[in-house]
């Protein structure tokens, strides 16, 4: 754990605030399992980062402060679980318990296997299966996809993550899933729906992360890798290399998700029985 912290401080921290959302970049700490099991304390990690920024070297203060701010989310979600223990099995926003999830088991299985036809989603699920880890930005993408494209209950994804993640922590995992599903503490309304193609293009612009975990797409250009169904690359015929076509149409599912949330009869933008959102 101390070795991983030292490696991050020496090589990753300086780029943290600029590249932490890029899954192909080596800019995240990979300390989540150490923090979960207590082999490293958050205070030790925070002190090391702030000290590195204060020495006048190449670590910007903004990078160290961003890292410390992310550490605080662990404490925040622990406090939410302690003060509102119903979140373990129910939505933080009580009104969200009335959502009628419309998705089916076949789509859940495709999501688990990384066979949805959306490369950034499939890359994340395959990384999880192979390593027990998933980059945080990709966790948000795959969680949004499960709940708002596949229209499946966030608890299905939450439980699957807990069977797969080396850093699986009830408070943090639950908080993250409820954030993505718009049933939790986030102040943003439920109509925030990630577009999996645009998320891939924005945060994996060269396609390096996708190519690593979805080798079926390794020969595609960066302009094609996040939507291979549009590719006209020579010698690449969609479906000929065992990579599936998209299992759902994102624009269609977005409209279905909006209708599903509206059907609760609640805005789902306020606390509705929970604390005032702090994010």
Short mmCIF file of C-alpha atoms in Angstrom, two decimals:
data_model
loop_
_atom_site.label_atom_id
_atom_site.label_comp_id
_atom_site.label_asym_id
_atom_site.label_seq_id
_atom_site.Cartn_x
_atom_site.Cartn_y
_atom_site.Cartn_z
CA UNK A 1 0.00 0.00 0.00
CA UNK A 2 2.75 2.43 0.87
CA UNK A 3 4.55 1.54 -2.35
CA UNK A 4 1.44 2.24 -4.39
CA UNK A 5 0.97 5.57 -2.63
CA UNK A 6 4.60 6.54 -3.31
CA UNK A 7 4.24 5.56 -6.98
CA UNK A 8 1.11 7.66 -7.34
CA UNK A 9 2.66 10.69 -5.64
CA UNK A 10 5.75 10.43 -7.82
CA UNK A 11 4.10 9.82 -11.20
CA UNK A 12 0.33 10.19 -11.22
CA UNK A 13 -0.64 12.99 -8.87
CA UNK A 14 0.69 15.84 -11.02
CA UNK A 15 -1.87 15.00 -13.72
CA UNK A 16 -4.72 14.03 -11.40
CA UNK A 17 -6.98 17.05 -11.78
CA UNK A 18 -6.59 17.08 -15.57
CA UNK A 19 -6.64 13.37 -16.42
CA UNK A 20 -8.47 11.59 -13.61
CA UNK A 21 -11.51 11.03 -15.85
CA UNK A 22 -9.45 9.44 -18.62
CA UNK A 23 -9.46 5.66 -18.08
CA UNK A 24 -6.50 5.08 -20.41
CA UNK A 25 -4.30 7.53 -18.46
CA UNK A 26 -2.22 6.50 -15.45
CA UNK A 27 -3.55 9.43 -13.41
CA UNK A 28 -5.61 7.76 -10.68
CA UNK A 29 -4.24 6.44 -7.41
CA UNK A 30 -5.49 2.80 -7.51
CA UNK A 31 -5.56 3.01 -3.70
CA UNK A 32 -9.25 2.22 -3.24
CA UNK A 33 -8.73 -1.34 -2.00
CA UNK A 34 -6.02 -0.19 0.42
CA UNK A 35 -8.35 2.47 1.80
CA UNK A 36 -11.24 0.00 2.02
CA UNK A 37 -9.26 -2.61 3.99
CA UNK A 38 -7.36 -0.10 6.12
CA UNK A 39 -3.86 -0.99 4.91
CA UNK A 40 -3.60 2.74 4.18
CA UNK A 41 -5.42 5.53 5.97
CA UNK A 42 -7.08 8.41 4.08
CA UNK A 43 -5.22 10.86 6.32
CA UNK A 44 -1.89 9.36 5.26
CA UNK A 45 -2.87 9.60 1.59
CA UNK A 46 -4.12 13.18 1.96
CA UNK A 47 -1.02 14.28 3.88
CA UNK A 48 1.30 12.76 1.26
CA UNK A 49 -0.50 14.55 -1.57
CA UNK A 50 -0.60 17.94 0.13
CA UNK A 51 3.02 17.61 1.19
CA UNK A 52 4.08 16.85 -2.39
CA UNK A 53 2.26 19.96 -3.62
CA UNK A 54 3.79 22.09 -0.88
CA UNK A 55 7.39 21.22 -1.71
CA UNK A 56 7.44 23.46 -4.76
CA UNK A 57 8.02 20.63 -7.23
CA UNK A 58 6.00 19.64 -10.27
CA UNK A 59 2.82 18.70 -8.37
CA UNK A 60 0.26 21.50 -8.73
CA UNK A 61 -1.70 22.47 -5.65
CA UNK A 62 -4.88 22.05 -7.71
CA UNK A 63 -4.05 18.38 -8.33
CA UNK A 64 -3.43 17.63 -4.65
CA UNK A 65 -6.58 19.46 -3.56
CA UNK A 66 -8.68 17.61 -6.10
CA UNK A 67 -7.34 14.29 -4.85
CA UNK A 68 -8.16 15.20 -1.25
CA UNK A 69 -11.64 16.33 -2.27
CA UNK A 70 -12.25 12.90 -3.80
CA UNK A 71 -11.12 11.21 -0.59
CA UNK A 72 -13.84 13.15 1.21
CA UNK A 73 -16.54 11.32 -0.74
CA UNK A 74 -15.69 8.14 1.19
CA UNK A 75 -16.52 9.91 4.43
CA UNK A 76 -19.60 11.56 2.95
CA UNK A 77 -21.18 8.29 1.84
CA UNK A 78 -20.28 6.65 5.15
CA UNK A 79 -22.17 9.42 6.93
CA UNK A 80 -25.16 8.98 4.61
CA UNK A 81 -25.30 5.25 5.36
CA UNK A 82 -24.95 5.84 9.11
CA UNK A 83 -27.63 8.52 9.36
CA UNK A 84 -29.99 7.06 6.74
CA UNK A 85 -29.55 3.28 6.98
CA UNK A 86 -32.58 2.67 4.77
CA UNK A 87 -30.32 3.32 1.75
CA UNK A 88 -28.88 -0.18 2.16
CA UNK A 89 -31.95 -1.61 0.48
CA UNK A 90 -34.05 1.39 -0.59
CA UNK A 91 -33.68 4.66 -2.42
CA UNK A 92 -32.35 7.62 -0.47
CA UNK A 93 -35.10 9.72 -2.07
CA UNK A 94 -38.16 7.87 -0.85
CA UNK A 95 -40.22 8.84 -3.90
CA UNK A 96 -37.79 6.91 -6.11
CA UNK A 97 -38.88 3.63 -4.56
CA UNK A 98 -42.00 3.84 -6.74
CA UNK A 99 -40.02 3.69 -10.01
CA UNK A 100 -41.23 0.74 -12.09
CA UNK A 101 -38.07 -0.58 -13.71
CA UNK A 102 -38.93 -1.91 -17.16
CA UNK A 103 -35.77 -3.77 -18.15
CA UNK A 104 -35.38 -7.53 -18.53
CA UNK A 105 -32.91 -10.27 -17.48
CA UNK A 106 -31.41 -10.75 -20.95
CA UNK A 107 -30.12 -7.18 -20.94
CA UNK A 108 -28.74 -7.62 -17.42
CA UNK A 109 -26.72 -10.63 -18.55
CA UNK A 110 -25.37 -8.79 -21.60
CA UNK A 111 -24.30 -5.93 -19.35
CA UNK A 112 -22.56 -8.27 -16.91
CA UNK A 113 -20.66 -9.97 -19.72
CA UNK A 114 -19.62 -6.77 -21.50
CA UNK A 115 -21.72 -7.64 -24.54
CA UNK A 116 -23.98 -4.59 -24.89
CA UNK A 117 -22.57 -3.34 -28.19
CA UNK A 118 -21.53 -0.05 -26.58
CA UNK A 119 -17.70 -0.18 -26.44
CA UNK A 120 -17.02 2.04 -23.41
CA UNK A 121 -19.62 0.11 -21.38
CA UNK A 122 -18.29 -3.27 -22.48
CA UNK A 123 -14.69 -2.23 -21.80
CA UNK A 124 -15.58 -1.29 -18.25
CA UNK A 125 -17.45 -4.50 -17.53
CA UNK A 126 -14.62 -6.59 -18.94
CA UNK A 127 -12.04 -4.68 -16.92
CA UNK A 128 -14.13 -5.40 -13.83
CA UNK A 129 -14.37 -9.12 -14.61
CA UNK A 130 -10.65 -9.44 -15.33
CA UNK A 131 -9.21 -7.31 -12.51
CA UNK A 132 -11.82 -6.65 -9.81
CA UNK A 133 -11.37 -2.94 -10.50
CA UNK A 134 -13.04 -0.37 -12.73
CA UNK A 135 -12.02 3.22 -13.39
CA UNK A 136 -14.33 5.65 -11.59
CA UNK A 137 -15.50 7.53 -14.67
CA UNK A 138 -16.37 4.23 -16.31
CA UNK A 139 -18.25 3.13 -13.18
CA UNK A 140 -20.52 6.13 -13.67
CA UNK A 141 -20.98 5.35 -17.36
CA UNK A 142 -21.89 1.68 -16.88
CA UNK A 143 -24.20 2.53 -13.97
CA UNK A 144 -26.04 5.16 -15.99
CA UNK A 145 -26.31 2.70 -18.86
CA UNK A 146 -27.82 -0.04 -16.68
CA UNK A 147 -30.41 2.22 -15.09
CA UNK A 148 -31.24 4.69 -17.85
CA UNK A 149 -30.58 2.75 -21.06
CA UNK A 150 -31.43 -0.78 -19.95
CA UNK A 151 -34.05 0.49 -17.45
CA UNK A 152 -32.92 -1.93 -14.76
CA UNK A 153 -33.07 -1.43 -11.00
CA UNK A 154 -29.89 0.14 -9.62
CA UNK A 155 -29.79 -2.52 -6.88
CA UNK A 156 -29.02 -5.19 -9.48
CA UNK A 157 -25.91 -3.31 -10.52
CA UNK A 158 -24.95 -2.44 -6.97
CA UNK A 159 -25.07 -6.08 -5.91
CA UNK A 160 -23.14 -7.25 -8.96
CA UNK A 161 -20.39 -4.74 -8.25
CA UNK A 162 -20.11 -5.99 -4.67
CA UNK A 163 -19.49 -9.53 -5.95
CA UNK A 164 -16.78 -8.33 -8.33
CA UNK A 165 -14.96 -5.32 -6.86
CA UNK A 166 -11.79 -5.80 -4.85
CA UNK A 167 -12.51 -2.39 -3.29
CA UNK A 168 -16.22 -3.11 -2.76
CA UNK A 169 -17.53 -0.98 0.11
CA UNK A 170 -21.21 -0.82 1.01
CA UNK A 171 -21.36 2.92 1.64
CA UNK A 172 -19.31 4.07 -1.36
CA UNK A 173 -20.78 1.55 -3.78
CA UNK A 174 -24.35 2.26 -2.71
CA UNK A 175 -23.79 6.01 -2.86
CA UNK A 176 -22.28 5.82 -6.32
CA UNK A 177 -25.06 3.68 -7.71
CA UNK A 178 -27.80 5.85 -6.27
CA UNK A 179 -26.03 8.92 -7.67
CA UNK A 180 -26.03 7.37 -11.14
CA UNK A 181 -29.64 6.23 -10.84
CA UNK A 182 -30.81 9.66 -9.59
CA UNK A 183 -32.29 8.07 -6.49
CA UNK A 184 -29.60 9.33 -4.11
CA UNK A 185 -28.12 12.51 -2.66
CA UNK A 186 -27.09 14.28 -5.86
CA UNK A 187 -28.66 17.68 -6.43
CA UNK A 188 -28.95 17.15 -10.19
CA UNK A 189 -32.39 16.03 -11.43
CA UNK A 190 -33.18 12.62 -12.87
CA UNK A 191 -33.00 13.74 -16.49
CA UNK A 192 -29.19 13.62 -16.44
CA UNK A 193 -28.61 10.62 -18.71
CA UNK A 194 -25.13 9.80 -20.00
CA UNK A 195 -24.80 9.16 -23.72
CA UNK A 196 -22.41 6.17 -23.83
CA UNK A 197 -21.02 7.11 -27.25
CA UNK A 198 -20.29 10.72 -26.30
CA UNK A 199 -18.83 9.66 -22.95
CA UNK A 200 -16.43 7.34 -24.75
CA UNK A 201 -15.45 9.97 -27.28
CA UNK A 202 -14.87 12.57 -24.57
CA UNK A 203 -12.97 10.51 -22.02
CA UNK A 204 -11.27 7.92 -24.26
CA UNK A 205 -10.76 10.05 -27.37
CA UNK A 206 -8.10 7.82 -28.94
CA UNK A 207 -9.93 4.62 -28.02
CA UNK A 208 -6.96 3.17 -26.13
CA UNK A 209 -9.04 2.01 -23.17
CA UNK A 210 -11.65 0.38 -25.40
CA UNK A 211 -9.03 -1.37 -27.54
CA UNK A 212 -7.36 -2.81 -24.46
CA UNK A 213 -10.50 -4.44 -23.10
CA UNK A 214 -12.48 -5.02 -26.30
CA UNK A 215 -9.89 -6.54 -28.63
CA UNK A 216 -12.55 -7.19 -31.29
CA UNK A 217 -12.33 -3.47 -32.01
CA UNK A 218 -8.54 -3.17 -31.89
CA UNK A 219 -8.19 -2.44 -35.62
CA UNK A 220 -10.69 0.41 -35.71
CA UNK A 221 -9.66 4.03 -35.93
CA UNK A 222 -10.32 6.42 -33.04
CA UNK A 223 -13.13 7.98 -35.07
CA UNK A 224 -14.91 4.61 -35.30
CA UNK A 225 -14.10 2.74 -32.12
CA UNK A 226 -16.91 4.19 -29.98
CA UNK A 227 -19.62 3.57 -32.58
CA UNK A 228 -18.38 0.61 -34.63
CA UNK A 229 -21.77 0.14 -36.25
CA UNK A 230 -20.97 3.20 -38.37
CA UNK A 231 -17.48 2.07 -39.34
CA UNK A 232 -16.55 1.83 -42.99
CA UNK A 233 -13.03 0.69 -42.29
CA UNK A 234 -11.58 -1.54 -44.97
CA UNK A 235 -11.90 -5.19 -44.07
CA UNK A 236 -14.10 -4.55 -41.04
CA UNK A 237 -17.65 -5.74 -41.43
CA UNK A 238 -19.85 -5.12 -38.42
CA UNK A 239 -20.84 -8.38 -36.78
CA UNK A 240 -18.15 -10.44 -38.54
CA UNK A 241 -15.77 -10.39 -35.58
CA UNK A 242 -18.24 -11.54 -32.91
CA UNK A 243 -18.73 -8.07 -31.44
CA UNK A 244 -22.47 -7.55 -30.90
CA UNK A 245 -24.66 -4.87 -32.36
CA UNK A 246 -26.04 -2.42 -29.77
CA UNK A 247 -28.69 -4.20 -27.71
CA UNK A 248 -30.72 -0.99 -27.35
CA UNK A 249 -31.03 2.31 -29.17
CA UNK A 250 -29.83 5.07 -26.85
CA UNK A 251 -32.18 7.89 -28.05
CA UNK A 252 -35.18 5.57 -27.74
CA UNK A 253 -34.16 4.35 -24.30
CA UNK A 254 -33.51 7.88 -23.13
CA UNK A 255 -37.11 8.80 -23.86
CA UNK A 256 -38.35 5.64 -22.16
CA UNK A 257 -36.24 6.45 -19.09
CA UNK A 258 -37.62 9.96 -18.88
CA UNK A 259 -41.16 8.61 -19.03
CA UNK A 260 -40.34 5.97 -16.42
CA UNK A 261 -39.07 8.59 -13.98
CA UNK A 262 -41.93 10.99 -14.69
CA UNK A 263 -44.42 8.22 -13.93
CA UNK A 264 -43.48 8.41 -10.24
CA UNK A 265 -45.38 11.68 -10.08
CA UNK A 266 -42.47 13.24 -8.18
CA UNK A 267 -39.78 15.64 -9.34
CA UNK A 268 -37.09 13.59 -7.54
CA UNK A 269 -35.03 16.77 -7.36
CA UNK A 270 -35.45 17.44 -3.65
CA UNK A 271 -34.46 15.47 -0.55
CA UNK A 272 -37.92 13.86 -0.12
CA UNK A 273 -37.20 12.43 3.29
CA UNK A 274 -33.40 12.62 3.18
CA UNK A 275 -30.90 15.37 3.97
CA UNK A 276 -30.32 18.39 1.82
CA UNK A 277 -28.03 17.35 -1.07
CA UNK A 278 -24.48 18.48 -0.37
CA UNK A 279 -22.79 17.93 -3.72
#
